[in-house]
Structures are given as C-alpha cells and as structure tokens.
mmCIF file of C-alpha atoms in Angstrom:
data_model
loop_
_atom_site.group_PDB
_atom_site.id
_atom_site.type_symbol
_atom_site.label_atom_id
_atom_site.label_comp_id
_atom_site.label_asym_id
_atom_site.label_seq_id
_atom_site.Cartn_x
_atom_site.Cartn_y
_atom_site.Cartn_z
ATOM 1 C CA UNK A 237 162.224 62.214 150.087
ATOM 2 C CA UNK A 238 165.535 64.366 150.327
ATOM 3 C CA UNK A 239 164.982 67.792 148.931
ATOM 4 C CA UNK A 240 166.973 69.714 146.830
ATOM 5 C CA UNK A 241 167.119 73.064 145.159
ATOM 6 C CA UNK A 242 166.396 72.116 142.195
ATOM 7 C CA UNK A 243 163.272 71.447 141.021
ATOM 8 C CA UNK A 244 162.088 68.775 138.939
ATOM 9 C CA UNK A 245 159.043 67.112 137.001
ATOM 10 C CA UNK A 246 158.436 63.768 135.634
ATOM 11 C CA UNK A 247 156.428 61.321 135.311
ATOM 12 C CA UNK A 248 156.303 58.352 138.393
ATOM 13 C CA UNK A 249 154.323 55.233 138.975
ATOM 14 C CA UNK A 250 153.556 54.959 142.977
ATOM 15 C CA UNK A 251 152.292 51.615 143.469
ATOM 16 C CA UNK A 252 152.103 47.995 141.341
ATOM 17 C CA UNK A 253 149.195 48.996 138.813
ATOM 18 C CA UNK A 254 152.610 51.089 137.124
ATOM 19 C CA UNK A 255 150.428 53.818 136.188
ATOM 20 C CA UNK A 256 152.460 56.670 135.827
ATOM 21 C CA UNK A 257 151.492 60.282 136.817
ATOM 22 C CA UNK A 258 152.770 63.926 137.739
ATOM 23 C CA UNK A 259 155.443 64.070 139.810
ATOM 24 C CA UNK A 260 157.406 66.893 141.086
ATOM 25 C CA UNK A 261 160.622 66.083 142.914
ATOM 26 C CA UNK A 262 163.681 67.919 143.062
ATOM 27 C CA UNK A 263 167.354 66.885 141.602
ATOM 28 C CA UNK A 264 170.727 67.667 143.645
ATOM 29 C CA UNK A 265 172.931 70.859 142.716
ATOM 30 C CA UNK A 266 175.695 70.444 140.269
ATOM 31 C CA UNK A 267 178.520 69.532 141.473
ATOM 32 C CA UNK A 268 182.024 69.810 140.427
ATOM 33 C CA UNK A 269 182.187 66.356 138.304
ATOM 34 C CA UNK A 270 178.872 66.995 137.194
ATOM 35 C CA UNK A 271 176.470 67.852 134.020
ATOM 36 C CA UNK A 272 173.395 68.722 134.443
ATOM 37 C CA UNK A 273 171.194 68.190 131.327
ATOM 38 C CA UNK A 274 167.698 69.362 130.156
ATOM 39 C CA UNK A 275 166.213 66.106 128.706
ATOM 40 C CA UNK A 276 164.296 66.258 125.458
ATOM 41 C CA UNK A 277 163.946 62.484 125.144
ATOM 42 C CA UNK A 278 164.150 59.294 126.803
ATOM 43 C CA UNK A 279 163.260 55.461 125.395
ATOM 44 C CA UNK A 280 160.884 53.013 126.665
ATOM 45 C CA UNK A 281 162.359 50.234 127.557
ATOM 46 C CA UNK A 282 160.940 46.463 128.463
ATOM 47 C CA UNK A 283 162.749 46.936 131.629
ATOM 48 C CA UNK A 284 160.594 50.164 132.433
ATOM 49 C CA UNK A 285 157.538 48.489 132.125
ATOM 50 C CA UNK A 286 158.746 45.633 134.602
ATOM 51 C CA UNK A 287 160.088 47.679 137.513
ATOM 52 C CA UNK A 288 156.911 50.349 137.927
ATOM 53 C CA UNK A 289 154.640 46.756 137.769
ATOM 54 C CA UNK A 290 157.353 45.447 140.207
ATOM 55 C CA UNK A 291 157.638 42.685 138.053
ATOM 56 C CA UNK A 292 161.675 41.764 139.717
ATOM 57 C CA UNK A 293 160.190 42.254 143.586
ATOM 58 C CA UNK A 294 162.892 45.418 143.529
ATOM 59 C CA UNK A 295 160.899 48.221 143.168
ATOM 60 C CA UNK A 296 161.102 50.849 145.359
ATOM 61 C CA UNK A 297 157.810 53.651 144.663
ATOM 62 C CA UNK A 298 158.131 56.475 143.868
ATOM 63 C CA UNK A 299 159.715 55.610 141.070
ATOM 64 C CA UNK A 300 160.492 57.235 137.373
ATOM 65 C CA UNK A 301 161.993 55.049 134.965
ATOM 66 C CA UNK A 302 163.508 56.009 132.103
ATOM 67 C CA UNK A 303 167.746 55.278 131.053
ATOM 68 C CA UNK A 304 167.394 55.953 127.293
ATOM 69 C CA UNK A 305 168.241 59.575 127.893
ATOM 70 C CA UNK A 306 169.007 62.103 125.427
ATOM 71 C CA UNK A 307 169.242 66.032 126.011
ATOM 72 C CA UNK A 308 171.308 68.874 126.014
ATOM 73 C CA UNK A 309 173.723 70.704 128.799
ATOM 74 C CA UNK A 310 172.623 73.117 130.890
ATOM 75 C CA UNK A 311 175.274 73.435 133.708
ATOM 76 C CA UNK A 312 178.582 71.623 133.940
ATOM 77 C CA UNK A 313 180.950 71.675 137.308
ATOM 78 C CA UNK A 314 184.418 73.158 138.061
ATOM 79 C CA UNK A 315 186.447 70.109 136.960
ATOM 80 C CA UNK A 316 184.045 69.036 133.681
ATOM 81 C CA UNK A 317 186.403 69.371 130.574
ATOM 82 C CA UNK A 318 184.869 66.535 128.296
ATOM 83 C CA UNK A 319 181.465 68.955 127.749
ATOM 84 C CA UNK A 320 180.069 71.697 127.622
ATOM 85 C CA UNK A 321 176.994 73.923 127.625
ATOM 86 C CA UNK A 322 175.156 72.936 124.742
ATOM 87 C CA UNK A 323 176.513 69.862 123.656
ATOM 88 C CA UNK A 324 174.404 66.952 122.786
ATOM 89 C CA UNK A 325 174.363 64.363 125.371
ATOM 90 C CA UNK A 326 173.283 61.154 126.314
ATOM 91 C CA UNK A 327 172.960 59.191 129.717
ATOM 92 C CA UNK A 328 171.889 55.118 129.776
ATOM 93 C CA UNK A 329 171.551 52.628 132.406
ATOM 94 C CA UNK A 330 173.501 53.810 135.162
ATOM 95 C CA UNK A 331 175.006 56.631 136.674
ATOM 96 C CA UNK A 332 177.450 55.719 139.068
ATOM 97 C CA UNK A 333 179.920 52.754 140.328
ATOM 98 C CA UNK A 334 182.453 52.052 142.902
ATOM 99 C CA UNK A 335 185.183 53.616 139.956
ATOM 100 C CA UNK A 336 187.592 51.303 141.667
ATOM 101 C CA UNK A 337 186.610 47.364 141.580
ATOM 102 C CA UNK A 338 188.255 45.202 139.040
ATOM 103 C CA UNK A 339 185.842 45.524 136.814
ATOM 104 C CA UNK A 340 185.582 49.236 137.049
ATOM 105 C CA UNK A 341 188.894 49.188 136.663
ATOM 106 C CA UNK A 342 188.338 47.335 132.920
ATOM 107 C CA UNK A 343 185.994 49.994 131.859
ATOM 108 C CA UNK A 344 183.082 47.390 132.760
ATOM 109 C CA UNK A 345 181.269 49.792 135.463
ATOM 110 C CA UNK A 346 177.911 47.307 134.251
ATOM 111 C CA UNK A 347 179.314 44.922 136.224
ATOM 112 C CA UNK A 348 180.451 46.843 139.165
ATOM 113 C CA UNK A 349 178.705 45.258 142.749
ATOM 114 C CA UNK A 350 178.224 49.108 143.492
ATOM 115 C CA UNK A 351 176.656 50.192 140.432
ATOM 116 C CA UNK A 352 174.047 52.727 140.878
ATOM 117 C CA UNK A 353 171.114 52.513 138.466
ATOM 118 C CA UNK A 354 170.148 55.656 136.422
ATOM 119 C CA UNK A 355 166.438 54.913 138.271
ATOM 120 C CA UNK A 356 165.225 53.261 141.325
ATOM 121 C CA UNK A 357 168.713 52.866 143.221
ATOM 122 C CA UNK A 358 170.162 54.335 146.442
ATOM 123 C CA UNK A 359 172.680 57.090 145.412
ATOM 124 C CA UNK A 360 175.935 57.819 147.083
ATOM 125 C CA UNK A 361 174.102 60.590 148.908
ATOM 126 C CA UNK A 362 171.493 57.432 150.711
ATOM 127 C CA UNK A 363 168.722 59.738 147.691
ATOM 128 C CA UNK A 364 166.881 57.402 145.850
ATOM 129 C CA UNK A 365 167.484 57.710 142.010
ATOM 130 C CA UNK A 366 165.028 58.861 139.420
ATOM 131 C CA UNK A 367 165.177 58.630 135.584
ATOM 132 C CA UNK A 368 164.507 60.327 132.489
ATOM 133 C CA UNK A 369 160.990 60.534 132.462
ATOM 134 C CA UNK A 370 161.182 63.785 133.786
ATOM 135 C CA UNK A 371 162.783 67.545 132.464
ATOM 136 C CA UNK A 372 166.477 67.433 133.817
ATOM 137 C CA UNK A 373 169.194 65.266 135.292
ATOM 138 C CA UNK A 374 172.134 65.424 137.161
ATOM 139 C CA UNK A 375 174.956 63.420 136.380
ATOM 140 C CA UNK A 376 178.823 62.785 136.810
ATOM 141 C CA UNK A 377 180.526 63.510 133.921
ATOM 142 C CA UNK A 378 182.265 59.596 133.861
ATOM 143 C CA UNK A 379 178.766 58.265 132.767
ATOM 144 C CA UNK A 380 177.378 61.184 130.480
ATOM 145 C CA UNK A 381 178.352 60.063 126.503
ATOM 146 C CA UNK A 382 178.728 62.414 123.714
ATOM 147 C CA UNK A 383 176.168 62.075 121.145
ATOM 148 C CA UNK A 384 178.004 62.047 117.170
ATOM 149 C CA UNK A 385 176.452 64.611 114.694
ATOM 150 C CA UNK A 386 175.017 62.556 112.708
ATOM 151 C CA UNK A 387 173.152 60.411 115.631
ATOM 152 C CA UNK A 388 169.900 61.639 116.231
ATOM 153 C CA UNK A 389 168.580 62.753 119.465
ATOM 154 C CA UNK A 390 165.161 61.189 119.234
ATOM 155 C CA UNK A 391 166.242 57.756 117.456
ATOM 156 C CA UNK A 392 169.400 57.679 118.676
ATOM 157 C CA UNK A 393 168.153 57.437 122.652
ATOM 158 C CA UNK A 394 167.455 53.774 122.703
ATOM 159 C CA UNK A 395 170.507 52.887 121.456
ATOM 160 C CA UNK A 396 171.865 53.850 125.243
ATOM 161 C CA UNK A 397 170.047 50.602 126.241
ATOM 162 C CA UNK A 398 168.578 48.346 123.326
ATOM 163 C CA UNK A 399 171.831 49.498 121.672
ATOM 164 C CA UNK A 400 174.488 48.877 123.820
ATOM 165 C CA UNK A 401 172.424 45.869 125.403
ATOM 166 C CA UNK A 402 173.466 43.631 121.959
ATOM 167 C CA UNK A 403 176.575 45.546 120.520
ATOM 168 C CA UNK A 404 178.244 44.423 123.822
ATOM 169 C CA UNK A 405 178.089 40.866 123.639
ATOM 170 C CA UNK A 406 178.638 40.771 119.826
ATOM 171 C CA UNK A 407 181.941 42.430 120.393
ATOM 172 C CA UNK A 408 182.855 39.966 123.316
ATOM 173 C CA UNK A 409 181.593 36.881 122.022
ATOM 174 C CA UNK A 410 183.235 37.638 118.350
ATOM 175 C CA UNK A 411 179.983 38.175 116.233
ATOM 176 C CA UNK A 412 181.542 40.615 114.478
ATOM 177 C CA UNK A 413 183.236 38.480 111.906
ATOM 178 C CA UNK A 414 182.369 39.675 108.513
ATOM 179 C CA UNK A 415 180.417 36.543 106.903
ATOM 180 C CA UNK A 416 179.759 34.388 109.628
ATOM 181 C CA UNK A 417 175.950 34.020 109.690
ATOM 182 C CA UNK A 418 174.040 35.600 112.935
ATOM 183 C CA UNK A 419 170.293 34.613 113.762
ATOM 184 C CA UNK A 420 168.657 37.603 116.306
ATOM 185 C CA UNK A 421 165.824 35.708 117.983
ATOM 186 C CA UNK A 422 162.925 38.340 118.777
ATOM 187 C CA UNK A 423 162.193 41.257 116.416
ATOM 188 C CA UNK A 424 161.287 44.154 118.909
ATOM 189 C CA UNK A 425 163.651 47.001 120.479
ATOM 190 C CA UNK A 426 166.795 44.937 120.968
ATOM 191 C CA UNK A 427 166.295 42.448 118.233
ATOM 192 C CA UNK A 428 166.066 45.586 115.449
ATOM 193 C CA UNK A 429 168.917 47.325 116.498
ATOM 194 C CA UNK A 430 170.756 43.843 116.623
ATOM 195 C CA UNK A 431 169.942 43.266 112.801
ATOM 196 C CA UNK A 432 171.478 46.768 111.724
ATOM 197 C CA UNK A 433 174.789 45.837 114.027
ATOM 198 C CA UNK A 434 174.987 42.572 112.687
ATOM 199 C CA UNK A 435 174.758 44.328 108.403
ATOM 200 C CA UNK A 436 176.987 46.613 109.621
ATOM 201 C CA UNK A 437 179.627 43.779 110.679
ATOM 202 C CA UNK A 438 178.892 42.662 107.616
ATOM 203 C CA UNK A 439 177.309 38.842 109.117
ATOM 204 C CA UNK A 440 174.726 37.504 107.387
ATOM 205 C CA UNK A 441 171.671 37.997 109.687
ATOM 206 C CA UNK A 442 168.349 35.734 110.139
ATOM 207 C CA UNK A 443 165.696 37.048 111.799
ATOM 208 C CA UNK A 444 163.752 34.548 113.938
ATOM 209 C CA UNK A 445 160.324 35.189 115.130
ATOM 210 C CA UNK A 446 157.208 33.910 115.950
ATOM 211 C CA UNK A 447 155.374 36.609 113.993
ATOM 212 C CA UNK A 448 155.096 35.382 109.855
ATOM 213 C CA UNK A 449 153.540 39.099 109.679
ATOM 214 C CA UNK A 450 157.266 40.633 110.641
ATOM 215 C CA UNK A 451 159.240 39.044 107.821
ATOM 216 C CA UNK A 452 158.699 41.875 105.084
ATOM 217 C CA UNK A 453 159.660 44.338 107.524
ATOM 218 C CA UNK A 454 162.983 42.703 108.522
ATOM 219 C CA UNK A 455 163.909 41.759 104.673
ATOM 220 C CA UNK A 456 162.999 45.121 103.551
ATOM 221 C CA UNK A 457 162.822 47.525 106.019
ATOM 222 C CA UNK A 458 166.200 46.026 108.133
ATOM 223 C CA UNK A 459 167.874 44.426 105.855
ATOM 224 C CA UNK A 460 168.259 41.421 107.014
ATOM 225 C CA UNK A 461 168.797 38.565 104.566
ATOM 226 C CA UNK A 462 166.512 35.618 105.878
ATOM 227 C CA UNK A 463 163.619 34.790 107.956
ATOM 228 C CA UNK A 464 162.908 32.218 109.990
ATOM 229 C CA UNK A 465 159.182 31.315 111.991
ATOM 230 C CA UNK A 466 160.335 29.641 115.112
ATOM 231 C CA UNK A 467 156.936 27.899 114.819
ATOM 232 C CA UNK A 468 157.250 26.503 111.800
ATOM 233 C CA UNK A 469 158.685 22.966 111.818
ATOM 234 C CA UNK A 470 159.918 23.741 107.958
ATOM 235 C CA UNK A 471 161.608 26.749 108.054
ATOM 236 C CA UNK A 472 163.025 24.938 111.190
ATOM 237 C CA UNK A 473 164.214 22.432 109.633
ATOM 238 C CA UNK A 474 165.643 24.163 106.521
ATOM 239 C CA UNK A 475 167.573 26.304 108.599
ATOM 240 C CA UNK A 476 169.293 23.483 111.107
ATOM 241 C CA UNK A 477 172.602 23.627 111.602
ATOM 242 C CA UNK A 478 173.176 27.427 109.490
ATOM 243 C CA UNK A 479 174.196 29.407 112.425
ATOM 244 C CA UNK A 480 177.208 30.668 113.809
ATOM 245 C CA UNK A 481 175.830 32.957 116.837
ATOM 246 C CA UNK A 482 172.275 33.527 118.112
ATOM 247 C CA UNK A 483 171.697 36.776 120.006
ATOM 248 C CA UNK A 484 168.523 35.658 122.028
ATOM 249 C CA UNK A 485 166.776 39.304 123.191
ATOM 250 C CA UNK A 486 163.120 37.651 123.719
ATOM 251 C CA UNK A 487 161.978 38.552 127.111
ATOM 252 C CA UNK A 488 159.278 36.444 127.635
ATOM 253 C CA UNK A 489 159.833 32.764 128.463
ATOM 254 C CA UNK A 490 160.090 30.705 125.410
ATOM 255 C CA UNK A 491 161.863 26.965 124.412
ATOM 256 C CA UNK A 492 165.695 27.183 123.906
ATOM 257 C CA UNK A 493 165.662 23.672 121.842
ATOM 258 C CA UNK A 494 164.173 25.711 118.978
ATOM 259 C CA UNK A 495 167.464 28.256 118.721
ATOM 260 C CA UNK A 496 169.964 25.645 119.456
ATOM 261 C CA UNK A 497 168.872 23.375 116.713
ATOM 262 C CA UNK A 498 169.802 25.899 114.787
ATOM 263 C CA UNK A 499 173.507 26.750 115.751
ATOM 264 C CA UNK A 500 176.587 24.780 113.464
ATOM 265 C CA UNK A 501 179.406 23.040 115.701
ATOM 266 C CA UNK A 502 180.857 25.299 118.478
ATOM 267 C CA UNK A 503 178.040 27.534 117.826
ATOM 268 C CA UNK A 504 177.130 30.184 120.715
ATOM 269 C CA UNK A 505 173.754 30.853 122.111
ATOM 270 C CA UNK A 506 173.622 34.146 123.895
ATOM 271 C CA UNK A 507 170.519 35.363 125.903
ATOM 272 C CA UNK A 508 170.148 39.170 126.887
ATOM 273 C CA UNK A 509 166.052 39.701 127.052
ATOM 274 C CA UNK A 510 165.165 38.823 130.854
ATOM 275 C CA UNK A 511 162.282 36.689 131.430
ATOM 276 C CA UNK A 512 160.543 36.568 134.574
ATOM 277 C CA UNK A 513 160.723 33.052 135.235
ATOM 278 C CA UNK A 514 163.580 30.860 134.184
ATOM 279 C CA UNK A 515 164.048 28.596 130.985
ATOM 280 C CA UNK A 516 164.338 25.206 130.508
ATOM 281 C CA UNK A 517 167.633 24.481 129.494
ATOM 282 C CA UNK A 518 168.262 20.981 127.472
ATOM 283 C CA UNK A 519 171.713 19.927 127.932
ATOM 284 C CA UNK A 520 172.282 17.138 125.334
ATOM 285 C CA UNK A 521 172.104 19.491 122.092
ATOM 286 C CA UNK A 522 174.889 21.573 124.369
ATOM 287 C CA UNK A 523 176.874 18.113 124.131
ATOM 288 C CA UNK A 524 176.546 16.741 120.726
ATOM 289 C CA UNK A 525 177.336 20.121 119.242
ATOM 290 C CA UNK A 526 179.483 21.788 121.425
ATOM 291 C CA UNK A 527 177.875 24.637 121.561
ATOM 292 C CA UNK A 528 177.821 27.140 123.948
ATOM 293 C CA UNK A 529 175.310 29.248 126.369
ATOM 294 C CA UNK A 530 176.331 32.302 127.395
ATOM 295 C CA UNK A 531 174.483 35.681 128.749
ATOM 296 C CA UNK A 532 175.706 39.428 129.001
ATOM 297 C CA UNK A 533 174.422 43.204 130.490
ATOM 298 C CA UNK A 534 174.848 46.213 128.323
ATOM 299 C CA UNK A 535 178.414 47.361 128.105
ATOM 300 C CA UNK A 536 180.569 50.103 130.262
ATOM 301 C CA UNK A 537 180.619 53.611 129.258
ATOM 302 C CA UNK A 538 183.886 53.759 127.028
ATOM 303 C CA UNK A 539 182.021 50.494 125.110
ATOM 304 C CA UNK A 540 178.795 52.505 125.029
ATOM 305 C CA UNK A 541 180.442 55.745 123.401
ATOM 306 C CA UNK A 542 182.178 53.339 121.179
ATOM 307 C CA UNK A 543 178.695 52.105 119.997
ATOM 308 C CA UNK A 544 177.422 55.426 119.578
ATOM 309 C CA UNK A 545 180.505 56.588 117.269
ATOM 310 C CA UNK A 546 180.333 52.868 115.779
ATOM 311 C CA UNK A 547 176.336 53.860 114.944
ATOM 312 C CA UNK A 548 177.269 57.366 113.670
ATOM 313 C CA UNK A 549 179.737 55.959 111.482
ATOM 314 C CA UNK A 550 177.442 53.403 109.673
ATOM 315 C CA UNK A 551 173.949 55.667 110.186
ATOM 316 C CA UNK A 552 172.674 52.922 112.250
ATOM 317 C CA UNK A 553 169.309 54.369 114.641
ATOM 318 C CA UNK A 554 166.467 52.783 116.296
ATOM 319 C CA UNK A 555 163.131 52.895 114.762
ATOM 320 C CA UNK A 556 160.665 54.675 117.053
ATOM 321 C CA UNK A 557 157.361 55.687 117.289
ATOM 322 C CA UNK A 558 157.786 59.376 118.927
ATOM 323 C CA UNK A 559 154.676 60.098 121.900
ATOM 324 C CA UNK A 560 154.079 62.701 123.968
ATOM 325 C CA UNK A 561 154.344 62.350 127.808
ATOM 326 C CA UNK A 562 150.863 62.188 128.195
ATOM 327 C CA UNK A 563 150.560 58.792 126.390
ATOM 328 C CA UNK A 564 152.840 56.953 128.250
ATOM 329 C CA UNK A 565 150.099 55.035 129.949
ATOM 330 C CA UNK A 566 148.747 53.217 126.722
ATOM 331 C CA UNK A 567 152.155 53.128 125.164
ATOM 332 C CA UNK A 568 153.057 50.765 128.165
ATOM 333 C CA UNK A 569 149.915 48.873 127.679
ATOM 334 C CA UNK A 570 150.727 48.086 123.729
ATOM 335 C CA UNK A 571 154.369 47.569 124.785
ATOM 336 C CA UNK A 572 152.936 44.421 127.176
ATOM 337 C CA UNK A 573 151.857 43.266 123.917
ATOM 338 C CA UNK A 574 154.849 44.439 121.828
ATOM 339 C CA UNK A 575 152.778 46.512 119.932
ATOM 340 C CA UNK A 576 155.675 48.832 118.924
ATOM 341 C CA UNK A 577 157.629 49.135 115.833
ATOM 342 C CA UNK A 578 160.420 48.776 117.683
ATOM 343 C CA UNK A 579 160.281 51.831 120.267
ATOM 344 C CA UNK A 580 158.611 53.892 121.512
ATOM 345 C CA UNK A 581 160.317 57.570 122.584
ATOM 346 C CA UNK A 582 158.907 60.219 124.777
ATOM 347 C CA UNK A 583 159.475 63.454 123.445
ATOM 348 C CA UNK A 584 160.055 64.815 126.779
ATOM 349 C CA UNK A 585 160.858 68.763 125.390
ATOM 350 C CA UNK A 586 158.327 69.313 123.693
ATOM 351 C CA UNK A 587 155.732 67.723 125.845
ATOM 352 C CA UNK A 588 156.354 67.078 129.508
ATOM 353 C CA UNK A 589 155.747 70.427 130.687
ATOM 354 C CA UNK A 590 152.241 70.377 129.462
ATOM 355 C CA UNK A 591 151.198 67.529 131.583
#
C-alpha cells in the first residue's frame, strides 16, 4: 500500500465475510486540481454491501466503500476556482475518467472505459482507491458537486448514488412528462427517491412491491398515488396495461413478465438495481406491445449537480436512518434483508473518530 502524508481512518472489510473494521491508511497531498474534504457523511449503498462480500468477483481487499459522500472543504489546489474552504460538498460514484473519450466529451464520464471508481479502483497514480467510509478525501475538483442550501448534508448524501442512479434515466428515457403515469418497481433506496422525482415531474407514480406492509408508507409518507402487490394476481390485473414507464431498481432477481404486463403500447421497461445473476427475459410481451427494455448507470457530473439543484429546488431528500460508524456491521446485515427505511447514513463526523 502506497503511503502518503496524509493520514487517514476508515472503516475497511479485508476479506469475503465483508466485516468491516479500523483502518488507517493514508490519502495523497492536494494537488493543484484538487479538494480535499473532511467527510461528515457517506450513504450505504446496495452496491457497498456487494463489493466487501465480493459479490461481482471484483473486489480487491483492503477495501472501504462508501460514494454517497458529503462533507466540507478543507484544502483546495492552486488552480480550484469552483470552491472553496468551507463550502458544502459532495463526491458520488467516481472520481476520475479519461476527460477525453466521446463520452467524456458529452459530460457522460459514467460511461467513460477509464472511469475510476470513488472505491476499489486503480488510480492514475497505479494507488488503489478508497471511499467515504473514512474522515477525508482527496478529489479533483471536475468530480466534487456543490451541495444547494437547502439540501441537507445527512439526507441529501444518497442522492449522489440512489439519486442520480434514477433521475438519469428518467431524463433520457423522457419520464419526465407531466401526467404520463410511472410505476417504480422496488420500494427501498432507489425506488423512494424515484417516487419523489417522479411527483416532482408531476407523473402519476405507482409503487410496485412485494411488501402489502409498504403501501401506507408510499401513499402517505411519499406521495405516491397508487399501489400495486406484484404478488397479487388482482391488483395485477387491475393495473394491466396503465403504464407509461417502469423504473425497475429491484436488485435481487425477480420475473420481468410481472412489470411488462403492466406497461401501455410503446411502453418502456428500464432496469437499474443489479442482480447477481441474470433475468429471464420473455420476448413475446416485447412484440405484441412494442415495448421496450432498456438499462442505464447513474449520470455524469454536470447531470448529477443538475439533480442536486433539481432536488433543492423541489425539497426532494432521501429518507435515512442516521448510525454511527460503529454500527455499520449490523446495518449491513438488515440491509441484506432491506431492513431500512430507505437508507441508512453514517454519520462519519460525529462518530468515526471514536472507533
């Protein structure tokens, strides 16, 4: 492990059991295109609990997750002009990119075949990343976003992932259409913050779940304006046909026939949890409806700041359940069971140092 000058602490998970522990590492000096930023919280995300169990076979241990990153700046470097010390600040999925592909070129660095993860990639410098479990990150300015006022530091973390994960494809695949009807498939981190985008838009949004016990909590808590049990043949069947877009952000394997049953004409079907094994995919509703299938990442960094601003402007937050670093263990276990309402944030300021 390269070492730097400064010093770090986090939490990391060194083999497949994922159980995460003190670890003290050290974080490169800021350079001249770079922030560095003291991290008072960071989001749990599905994808966390996957790579320290090396769910994806791309693991690399050490490792410490974490790319739901909100803090403050500390340092900033000779050509930094977009921040400065003491500004609000948030850092999501990734931290670097090839900044001149195609894609890059189109603002879509999520897409670049250079990107460099926020955690458990190879840096430009051959140093292996590490997230925002920890106290402090360094970061080029490019992929640090500005958090609004009015966007809190604690809730407002996951939207760098969950958030950004479903506004992207709703802007690219036109759900954004006021009136058009939505269904989010999966009421957890994604699926929540999905429902407040979709209000926002002003869609109609239906909530479909497996869980009856969720549906008061999405009509009154979310706002969303129907409820459908994916299990129930009935509510199945009363629903047929209603949809104009499903945003599909269930990550565990699960029937598509169910979701495109209940798509109109032309409909669109897109799928952004990640399950670990792949899904059946019946072709002939595809056919007789025309409807489409379609997938997408979380957005580039001008689309993610646009998010945030988009989420300041209408309130929009996740809903969390804060913990202290110490509890990060059997926060993962109840995540396995998505036993979250809808995430769960480490309050990394207030509690890392104590570990």
């Amino acid at each position: 492990m390269a070492e730097f000058k400064q010093k770090a602490f986090g939490l990391a998970a060194t083999d497949t059991s994922g159980v995460l522990s003190p670890f003290h590492f050290s974080r490169r000096d800021n350079g001249d295109d770079d922030v560095t930023i003291k991290i008072l919280y960071c989001g749990v995300c599905h994808s966390d609990l996957h790579s320290v169990k090396n769910d994806w076979g791309l693991t690399q241990y050490p490792i410490v997750p974490g790319h739901e990153i909100s803090g403050v700046v500390t340092k900033i470097g000779n050509n930094v002009e977009k921040f400065k010390v003491g500004d609000r600040v948030g850092v999501g999925v990734l931290v670097n990119s090839c900044r001149t592909c195609d894609v890059c070129q189109q603002d879509l660095e999520s897409y670049c075949p250079k990107m460099i993860f926020t955690y458990n990639s190879t840096d430009k410098d051959g140093t292996m990343t590490y997230g925002g479990y920890s106290d402090t990150v360094v970061v080029d300015q490019h992929f640090v976003l500005r958090f609004p006022d009015n966007v809190p530091s604690d809730a407002g973390a996951p939207l760098l992932c969950a958030g950004i994960t479903v506004y992207s494809p709703m802007k690219y695949y036109g759900m954004t259409e006021a009136g058009k009807h939505l269904g989010v498939a999966g009421l957890g981190g994604l699926g929540h913050v999905a429902v407040k985008l979709g209000k926002a838009f002003g869609l109609k949004v239906t909530v479909i779940s497996t869980s009856p016990k969720k549906k008061e909590e999405a009509l009154n808590k979310l706002g969303a304006d129907a409820f459908v049990v994916s299990t129930d043949a009935a509510d199945l069947q009363a629903a047929m046909g209603t949809m104009d877009f499903i945003i599909d952000t269930i990550a565990a394997v699960h029937s598509l026939s169910p979701l495109l049953s209940l798509l109109k004409m032309n409909g669109k079907l897109v799928t952004v949890g990640l399950p670990d094994k792949p899904l059946n995919l019946p072709i002939f509703p595809l056919v007789a409806g025309r409807k489409m299938i379609g997938g997408s990442d979380f957005g580039g960094i001008k689309e993610t700041q646009e998010m945030l601003d988009f989420c300041g402007k209408h309130g929009i937050a996740a809903d969390i359940e804060l913990i202290r670093a110490d509890e990060i263990n059997a926060a993962m276990v109840r995540l396995a069971k998505s036993d979250v309402r809808y995430r769960f944030v480490i309050d990394i300021g207030n509690s890392i140092s104590n570990l």
